Amino acid sequence: MWTLLQIELYKIFRKPRTYIAFGAIAAFILLIQLALLVNGKQYLQFVLGFLDDSFEIPYDKINNGYWICFAILNLLLIHVPILVALVAGDIVSGEANMGTLRLLVSKPISRTQLLLAKFLAAVAYVIVLLTWMALIALGLSIALFGTGDVVVAKAMELHQIEQHDVLWRYFAAFGFAALALVVVASLSLLLSTVSENSIGPIVATVCIIIVCTLISEMQIPLYDKYLKPYLFTTYMLGWKGFFYIGVDDDGQTIRGSVQNASAIFKCIGVLVAYVIGFVTASVLLFRKKDILS
Amino acid sequence: MKRSFLWCLAALTVSPLIPRAQTVQQLVEKVKAKIDQVKDYTATGRMKTNVSFLKVPVANVVIYFRKPDQLKIKNEKGISFVPRGAVSINLNNVLSNGAYTVLDAGKDKVNGIAVQVVKLLPVDDNAEVVLSTLYIDEARLVILKSRTTTRDNGSYELEMSYGNYVNYGLPDKILFSFNTKEYKLPKGITFDFDDGAPPPKETAGGKGKKGRAEISIRSYTINKGLSGDVFK
């Protein structure tokens, strides 16, 4: 299995398209960092400015590396699934398209092993991509802007987390994001197993994510009641739960707490179930697949 | 005869107010004289903010004051959302220029302590402060409570308790109540994760909310001189 995984990783990281995601993420993050370096105060005024009448807001202190990383993740984690689909959607269908899949399955290894190796390679890709993202979004932001308390703006609340209570939340959030992106990778894998070319699964994954995200975010009671609970995109935002801090009866924040840990665990459970569902379906389909190309 | 009677009645009705008005004027002057001893101070303490939409930690703050009206509350280590009207915790703002009319508003009690209620009306029609009501502890010559109504920023209420620094008229604990605007951002900007937590309670009409900040002072450094840089 280890050899199979190594081969699959070699195949992924040999393709130029793999590095599109790394380049896109770096460019996007650097652009945000530059913008916030120059106009950070204005951006914060746009978000929090209406509180100016009631409070003295220390914009310069809020515009720190920790907050900038949160702002980047808020903007970027919606788009990263598209970059994951770019690689994971190609993982089986790409071989079918090139004609190497038939050759591959003729080797003395089970189809299940082969597909699991491909899935694990996609997982490894997700982890490397998120590590890269963490390095630039968090590491570089801290280097450029320093650290400080994080102020998280929700629609109806403002949460402040003290700086020495922040770092573990990022580790947890990136861990959660990895799981969320593995769901995308497994969906792409499923679509990839039933397709003979790469474009189909990639585009289909992107379309599914866009439609599901729209439904999750539209705030329409009909969808909220009957659709939203069943969409994996609803649970992909769970990483933010680590930045919603718990408060005591007096309304003061409790260091090291999250507002609703059970909601995060529920998200993790649902996402794991989706991964198992997609991968199992992929294996079943792949085992019965009539490989002609 | 009838006219004389009416004059006498009027004189009897008004006469108690004349010395009393002088008394409250003197009382305010005495309180002002006490506060005037303090030219500047640096105070360290803890600020607890209680606003329905703000989830913030208890902050260690430093308060800088310099006569006549410079006041700054800073959180040296982290971030603090300091209510705009907190500057009114500096009662010099109200009393320093002396351009007000003092009205006797009777007696009352604050936390069981008998107080003289005094209303200050600014002489300047365009002053930001429209009306200040002070609840003065006549025995210790300190203000236990004040209510300030401003032209543009709603009304503020202060409750103060005194300890070690009562001789300077400086409180050990300040409870500051203020009005805040409604907080609401579009979900399209915040992309909230719905964790099932109940939203903050709406006030009647949803037009504004009441906030409270409690500052507990640990220590004061009084009249040691302060650089103007700290107020920038």
XYZ file of C-alpha atoms in Angstrom:
525
model
C 0.000 0.000 0.000
C 2.827 2.375 0.893
C 4.437 1.804 -2.521
C 1.111 2.429 -4.215
C 0.695 5.640 -2.271
C 4.189 6.779 -3.202
C 3.459 6.118 -6.870
C 0.186 8.049 -6.685
C 1.872 10.961 -4.907
C 4.597 10.973 -7.530
C 1.927 11.144 -10.238
C 0.109 14.025 -8.512
C 3.156 16.135 -7.830
C 4.644 15.530 -11.264
C 1.742 17.270 -12.972
C 2.092 21.038 -13.503
C -1.608 21.586 -12.744
C -0.999 20.464 -9.172
C 1.028 23.599 -8.574
C -1.679 25.919 -9.918
C -3.388 25.661 -6.531
C -0.193 26.506 -4.639
C 0.460 29.487 -6.908
C -3.147 30.696 -6.764
C -3.253 30.476 -2.976
C 0.070 32.283 -2.581
C -0.976 35.046 -4.998
C -4.366 35.487 -3.373
C -2.966 35.613 0.154
C -0.151 37.987 -0.764
C -2.673 40.305 -2.429
C -4.848 40.335 0.695
C -1.828 40.918 2.934
C -0.637 43.797 0.770
C -4.131 45.310 0.740
C -4.455 45.053 4.521
C -0.940 46.387 5.025
C -1.866 49.511 3.099
C -5.612 49.823 3.735
C -6.239 47.590 6.725
C -7.792 50.370 8.748
C -10.201 51.284 5.962
C -11.257 47.655 5.566
C -11.888 47.378 9.291
C -13.826 50.630 9.238
C -15.969 49.153 6.484
C -16.737 46.146 8.669
C -16.883 47.739 12.138
C -17.248 51.423 11.347
C -20.860 51.679 12.429
C -19.718 50.962 15.984
C -17.515 54.039 15.911
C -20.273 56.184 17.428
C -20.512 53.977 20.487
C -16.939 52.786 21.014
C -13.347 53.799 20.488
C -12.160 51.033 18.195
C -8.394 50.387 18.156
C -8.176 49.596 14.442
C -4.380 49.471 14.427
C -4.326 46.833 17.133
C -7.054 44.741 15.483
C -5.166 44.706 12.184
C -2.651 42.099 13.388
C -1.358 38.836 11.919
C -3.851 36.631 13.721
C -6.810 38.688 12.559
C -5.475 38.867 9.004
C -5.164 35.082 8.904
C -8.792 34.808 9.994
C -9.845 37.287 7.297
C -7.906 35.272 4.688
C -9.455 31.967 5.749
C -12.891 33.586 5.733
C -12.408 34.662 2.144
C -10.388 31.745 0.869
C -11.723 28.560 2.399
C -14.835 28.871 0.249
C -12.677 28.744 -2.868
C -10.061 26.175 -1.920
C -12.455 23.253 -2.629
C -12.306 24.276 -6.276
C -8.525 23.902 -6.201
C -8.826 20.514 -4.533
C -11.271 19.378 -7.224
C -8.690 20.293 -9.830
C -6.426 17.477 -8.656
C -8.808 14.990 -7.046
C -11.244 15.072 -9.995
C -8.474 13.950 -12.274
C -7.115 11.164 -10.142
C -8.965 8.245 -11.792
C -10.555 9.763 -14.869
C -7.215 11.277 -15.894
C -5.783 7.790 -16.152
C -8.848 6.590 -18.046
C -8.418 9.503 -20.414
C -4.737 8.717 -20.997
C -5.420 5.015 -21.392
C -3.259 3.942 -18.448
C -6.129 2.851 -16.191
C -6.636 -0.488 -17.962
C -2.931 -1.183 -17.665
C -2.999 -0.219 -14.008
C -5.866 -2.497 -13.020
C -4.271 -5.384 -14.834
C -1.482 -5.375 -12.204
C -1.709 -7.861 -9.308
C -3.290 -5.425 -6.887
C -6.919 -5.168 -5.904
C -9.026 -2.353 -7.252
C -9.963 -1.431 -3.695
C -6.296 -1.029 -2.785
C -5.687 1.005 -5.895
C -8.572 3.341 -5.231
C -7.727 3.730 -1.549
C -4.158 4.594 -2.511
C -5.533 7.264 -4.842
C -7.803 8.560 -2.110
C -4.923 8.711 0.390
C -2.819 10.535 -2.174
C -5.598 13.094 -2.565
C -5.742 13.424 1.235
C -1.969 13.993 1.304
C -2.373 16.649 -1.372
C -5.056 18.399 0.719
C -2.790 18.351 3.777
C 0.205 19.720 1.853
C -1.998 22.430 0.318
C -3.373 23.455 3.719
C 0.100 23.419 5.255
C 1.229 25.745 2.481
C -1.787 27.934 3.154
C -1.097 27.966 6.886
C 2.523 28.910 6.298
C 1.637 31.916 4.190
C -1.671 32.958 5.746
C -0.609 32.531 9.358
C 3.200 32.456 9.358
C 3.766 35.304 6.948
C 0.937 37.395 8.429
C 2.477 37.057 11.897
C 5.893 37.966 10.483
C 4.491 41.023 8.711
C 1.869 42.268 11.167
C 2.780 40.720 14.521
C 0.314 39.056 16.871
C -2.589 40.396 18.889
C -6.124 39.682 19.993
C -8.480 38.402 17.318
C -11.786 40.156 16.771
C -14.290 37.982 14.944
C -17.314 39.734 13.491
C -20.464 37.627 13.285
C -23.722 38.924 11.867
C -25.055 39.846 15.295
C -22.079 39.492 17.626
C -18.488 40.484 17.993
C -16.126 37.985 19.626
C -12.730 38.939 20.986
C -10.131 36.266 21.673
C -6.987 37.103 23.599
C -3.791 36.522 21.667
C -2.408 33.728 23.867
C -5.691 31.864 23.362
C -5.569 32.005 19.571
C -2.902 29.686 18.192
C -4.518 26.401 19.243
C -7.699 27.565 17.523
C -5.814 27.886 14.245
C -4.379 24.379 14.572
C -7.893 23.097 15.254
C -9.364 25.172 12.409
C -6.782 23.939 9.899
C -7.387 20.370 11.071
C -11.112 20.868 10.562
C -10.534 22.500 7.168
C -8.450 19.468 6.157
C -11.390 17.194 6.964
C -13.799 19.467 5.047
C -11.527 19.448 2.019
C -11.153 15.664 2.232
C -14.937 15.513 1.755
C -14.491 17.500 -1.452
C -11.625 15.246 -2.495
C -13.730 12.133 -1.888
C -16.650 13.607 -3.839
C -14.272 14.355 -6.713
C -12.903 10.818 -6.450
C -16.432 9.420 -6.706
C -17.201 11.489 -9.777
C -13.802 10.645 -11.201
C -14.475 6.915 -10.993
C -17.590 7.211 -13.171
C -16.039 9.454 -15.794
C -13.719 8.839 -18.692
C -12.266 12.345 -18.838
C -10.922 14.841 -16.291
C -12.997 17.891 -17.117
C -16.328 16.298 -16.220
C -15.579 15.415 -12.581
C -13.725 18.676 -11.951
C -16.533 20.840 -13.332
C -19.206 18.692 -11.696
C -17.508 18.961 -8.279
C -17.179 22.729 -8.625
C -20.834 23.042 -9.654
C -22.025 20.888 -6.747
C -19.984 22.975 -4.301
C -21.250 26.269 -5.699
C -24.903 25.199 -5.689
C -24.711 23.636 -2.224
C -22.841 26.657 -0.797
C -25.469 28.994 -2.242
C -28.273 26.963 -0.711
C -26.403 26.849 2.615
C -25.934 30.610 2.699
C -29.187 31.896 1.192
C -31.127 31.939 4.474
C -34.362 30.807 2.871
C -36.541 29.014 5.427
C -37.671 26.329 2.965
C -34.092 25.365 2.114
C -32.943 25.871 5.707
C -35.485 23.316 6.896
C -35.461 20.684 4.186
C -32.127 20.953 2.356
C -29.483 22.654 4.448
C -29.169 19.934 7.117
C -28.286 17.384 4.428
C -25.655 19.368 2.517
C -22.023 18.826 3.376
C -21.277 22.498 2.601
C -23.408 23.468 5.612
C -20.908 21.699 7.864
C -17.753 22.857 6.096
C -17.903 26.228 7.868
C -17.552 24.468 11.217
C -13.906 25.586 11.505
C -15.250 28.993 12.496
C -16.779 27.464 15.579
C -13.284 27.436 17.111
C -13.306 31.237 16.910
C -16.681 31.699 18.583
C -15.636 31.952 22.192
C -17.773 30.910 25.141
C -18.900 33.389 27.784
C -19.807 33.103 31.454
C -23.097 34.208 33.047
C -21.630 37.681 33.369
C -21.046 37.936 29.607
C -17.248 37.736 29.920
C -15.290 35.418 27.640
C -13.866 32.179 29.016
C -10.277 31.562 27.951
C -9.798 28.306 26.038
C -13.517 27.784 25.453
C -15.691 27.588 22.372
C -19.293 28.717 22.257
C -20.753 25.420 21.138
C -18.307 22.521 21.034
C -21.056 19.961 20.387
C -21.979 21.754 17.137
C -18.364 21.405 15.971
C -18.289 17.720 16.890
C -21.551 17.246 15.034
C -19.978 18.836 11.953
C -16.944 16.579 12.268
C -19.227 13.546 12.555
C -21.264 14.519 9.501
C -18.164 15.249 7.421
C -16.569 11.931 8.389
C -19.816 10.194 7.422
C -19.732 11.931 4.032
C -16.119 10.871 3.480
C -16.951 7.269 4.345
C -20.039 7.402 2.114
C -18.261 8.887 -0.897
C -15.197 6.642 -0.617
C -17.303 3.517 -0.117
C -19.436 4.404 -3.126
C -16.274 5.078 -5.144
C -14.787 1.702 -4.228
C -18.025 -0.145 -5.030
C -18.390 1.595 -8.369
C -14.737 1.167 -9.262
C -14.765 -2.517 -8.431
C -17.687 -3.082 -10.799
C -16.493 -0.641 -13.408
C -16.041 -1.996 -16.889
C -12.717 -0.440 -17.843
C -12.503 -0.135 -21.587
C -10.030 2.725 -21.956
C -55.050 93.701 51.948
C -55.544 90.850 49.562
C -52.505 91.964 47.565
C -50.318 92.152 50.648
C -51.408 88.686 51.633
C -50.416 87.275 48.252
C -46.993 88.939 48.477
C -46.449 87.482 51.915
C -47.473 84.040 50.695
C -45.126 84.264 47.738
C -42.262 85.420 49.980
C -42.874 82.579 52.410
C -42.941 80.046 49.550
C -39.757 81.233 47.848
C -37.658 82.193 50.847
C -36.526 78.635 51.788
C -35.221 78.179 48.263
C -32.874 81.166 48.349
C -30.464 79.961 51.055
C -30.886 76.372 49.796
C -29.810 77.379 46.269
C -26.782 78.990 47.778
C -26.087 75.825 49.733
C -26.092 73.528 46.717
C -23.915 76.041 44.853
C -21.477 75.924 47.732
C -21.687 72.149 47.866
C -20.813 71.856 44.196
C -17.941 74.315 44.718
C -16.609 72.198 47.565
C -16.820 69.029 45.475
C -15.126 70.844 42.620
C -12.363 72.064 44.959
C -11.760 68.471 46.031
C -11.578 67.216 42.480
C -9.361 70.174 41.557
C -6.613 68.866 43.833
C -5.888 66.287 41.136
C -3.922 67.782 38.271
C -3.160 64.445 36.662
C -3.291 60.781 37.474
C -2.472 57.370 36.127
C -4.714 54.592 37.339
C -4.488 50.859 36.757
C -7.499 48.644 36.926
C -9.720 46.061 35.309
C -12.520 46.842 32.922
C -15.455 44.512 32.512
C -17.631 45.351 29.512
C -21.176 44.093 29.369
C -22.882 44.700 26.032
C -25.221 42.080 24.611
C -23.443 41.775 21.253
C -19.868 42.071 22.568
C -18.098 38.929 23.747
C -14.942 40.385 25.200
C -12.610 39.394 28.028
C -12.010 41.342 31.206
C -9.278 43.822 30.318
C -6.414 45.215 32.337
C -6.535 48.919 31.574
C -4.552 52.018 32.373
C -6.430 55.294 32.710
C -4.558 58.523 32.087
C -5.985 61.878 33.105
C -4.594 65.374 32.820
C -6.365 68.630 33.601
C -8.481 70.109 32.351
C -10.217 67.419 30.318
C -7.750 64.939 28.816
C -8.653 61.339 29.573
C -7.536 58.131 27.900
C -8.318 54.509 28.712
C -5.779 52.118 27.258
C -5.357 48.375 27.226
C -1.572 48.074 27.105
C -1.510 44.392 26.145
C -4.619 43.703 24.150
C -7.669 45.255 22.567
C -10.398 47.066 24.449
C -13.592 48.521 23.128
C -13.844 51.635 25.251
C -17.301 53.231 25.263
C -17.151 56.679 23.710
C -18.824 58.418 26.618
C -16.392 56.889 29.104
C -14.615 60.213 28.993
C -17.429 61.435 31.197
C -15.981 59.370 34.038
C -13.837 62.448 34.294
C -16.178 64.699 36.252
C -13.878 67.601 35.579
C -15.515 67.670 32.168
C -18.725 68.684 33.823
C -17.408 70.847 36.613
C -14.191 72.396 35.355
C -15.360 75.439 33.423
C -17.929 76.564 35.957
C -20.256 77.633 33.165
C -23.403 76.054 34.523
C -26.422 76.850 36.575
C -26.882 74.791 39.706
C -30.359 73.656 40.660
C -31.386 71.951 43.835
C -33.227 68.713 43.010
C -33.817 67.541 46.552
C -32.560 64.675 48.627
C -32.261 61.028 47.712
C -30.357 57.871 48.626
C -27.739 55.975 46.618
C -26.948 52.496 47.933
C -28.343 53.501 51.294
C -26.256 56.682 51.536
C -28.121 59.991 51.818
C -27.269 62.284 48.951
C -28.035 65.765 47.742
C -29.326 65.749 44.178
C -28.045 68.620 42.066
C -28.819 69.438 38.460
C -26.291 71.310 36.382
C -27.529 73.198 33.350
C -24.803 74.457 31.023
C -24.909 78.168 30.267
C -23.792 77.550 26.691
C -26.822 76.619 24.584
C -24.625 74.682 22.175
C -22.735 72.634 24.763
C -22.513 68.886 24.070
C -23.775 68.149 27.575
C -27.392 69.187 27.889
C -27.994 68.269 31.503
C -26.047 66.679 34.337
C -27.590 65.328 37.485
C -25.208 64.733 40.359
C -25.914 62.757 43.498
C -23.510 64.180 46.066
C -22.536 62.595 49.352
C -22.455 65.722 51.504
C -20.510 64.109 54.323
C -17.558 63.009 52.184
C -18.013 65.641 49.443
C -17.919 63.101 46.620
C -20.240 62.322 43.735
C -21.787 58.878 44.119
C -23.821 58.930 40.967
C -24.199 61.119 37.933
C -26.459 61.111 34.946
C -25.359 63.045 31.887
C -27.558 63.740 28.896
C -25.693 64.706 25.765
C -26.854 66.358 22.580
C -25.720 63.630 20.162
C -24.586 60.571 22.095
C -27.503 59.674 24.313
C -27.255 59.601 28.053
C -24.614 58.134 30.337
C -24.905 57.099 33.900
C -22.094 56.693 36.380
C -22.088 55.063 39.770
C -18.986 55.360 41.867
C -17.811 53.878 45.109
C -14.886 55.251 47.073
C -12.125 53.829 49.205
C -8.475 54.732 49.597
C -8.558 57.805 47.372
C -11.716 59.439 48.705
C -9.704 62.469 49.864
C -8.954 63.249 46.211
C -12.487 62.523 45.122
C -11.256 59.580 43.061
C -13.385 56.412 42.996
C -12.213 52.837 43.467
C -15.007 51.439 41.372
C -16.904 52.989 38.490
C -20.016 51.558 36.903
C -20.673 53.224 33.605
C -23.961 52.756 31.722
C -24.349 53.960 28.158
C -26.416 53.599 25.015
C -25.105 51.636 22.047
C -26.311 51.332 18.524
C -27.777 48.147 17.139
C -25.137 45.735 15.850
C -25.918 43.910 12.631
C -23.752 42.836 9.712
C -24.947 41.141 6.509
C -24.387 37.393 6.636
C -22.991 37.658 3.117
C -19.966 39.397 4.629
C -19.513 37.343 7.755
C -20.328 33.837 6.376
C -21.386 32.777 9.857
C -21.215 29.204 10.993
C -24.579 28.388 12.504
C -23.560 26.686 15.742
C -27.056 26.823 17.159
C -26.198 29.482 19.753
C -29.139 31.794 20.485
C -28.787 35.296 19.016
C -28.285 38.235 21.411
C -31.498 39.483 23.010
C -33.197 42.292 21.101
C -34.271 45.391 22.971
C -37.815 46.677 22.630
C -38.124 48.257 19.219
C -34.608 47.087 18.385
C -33.394 50.661 18.069
C -30.653 50.752 20.619
C -29.112 48.813 23.441
C -27.870 49.586 26.870
C -24.296 48.731 27.701
C -22.361 48.704 30.935
C -18.685 48.962 31.723
C -17.350 48.347 35.185
C -13.906 49.639 36.044
C -12.285 48.496 39.272
C -9.278 50.629 40.062
C -6.294 48.943 41.692
C -4.149 52.015 42.274
C -3.729 55.670 41.391
C -0.554 57.643 40.854
C -1.605 61.214 41.480
C 0.014 64.502 40.470
C 3.283 63.014 39.237
C 3.119 64.705 35.850
C 2.041 63.117 32.554
C 3.371 63.449 29.028
C 0.900 64.581 26.379
C 1.944 61.616 24.218
C -0.215 59.181 26.151
C -3.354 60.977 24.997
C -2.553 60.632 21.289
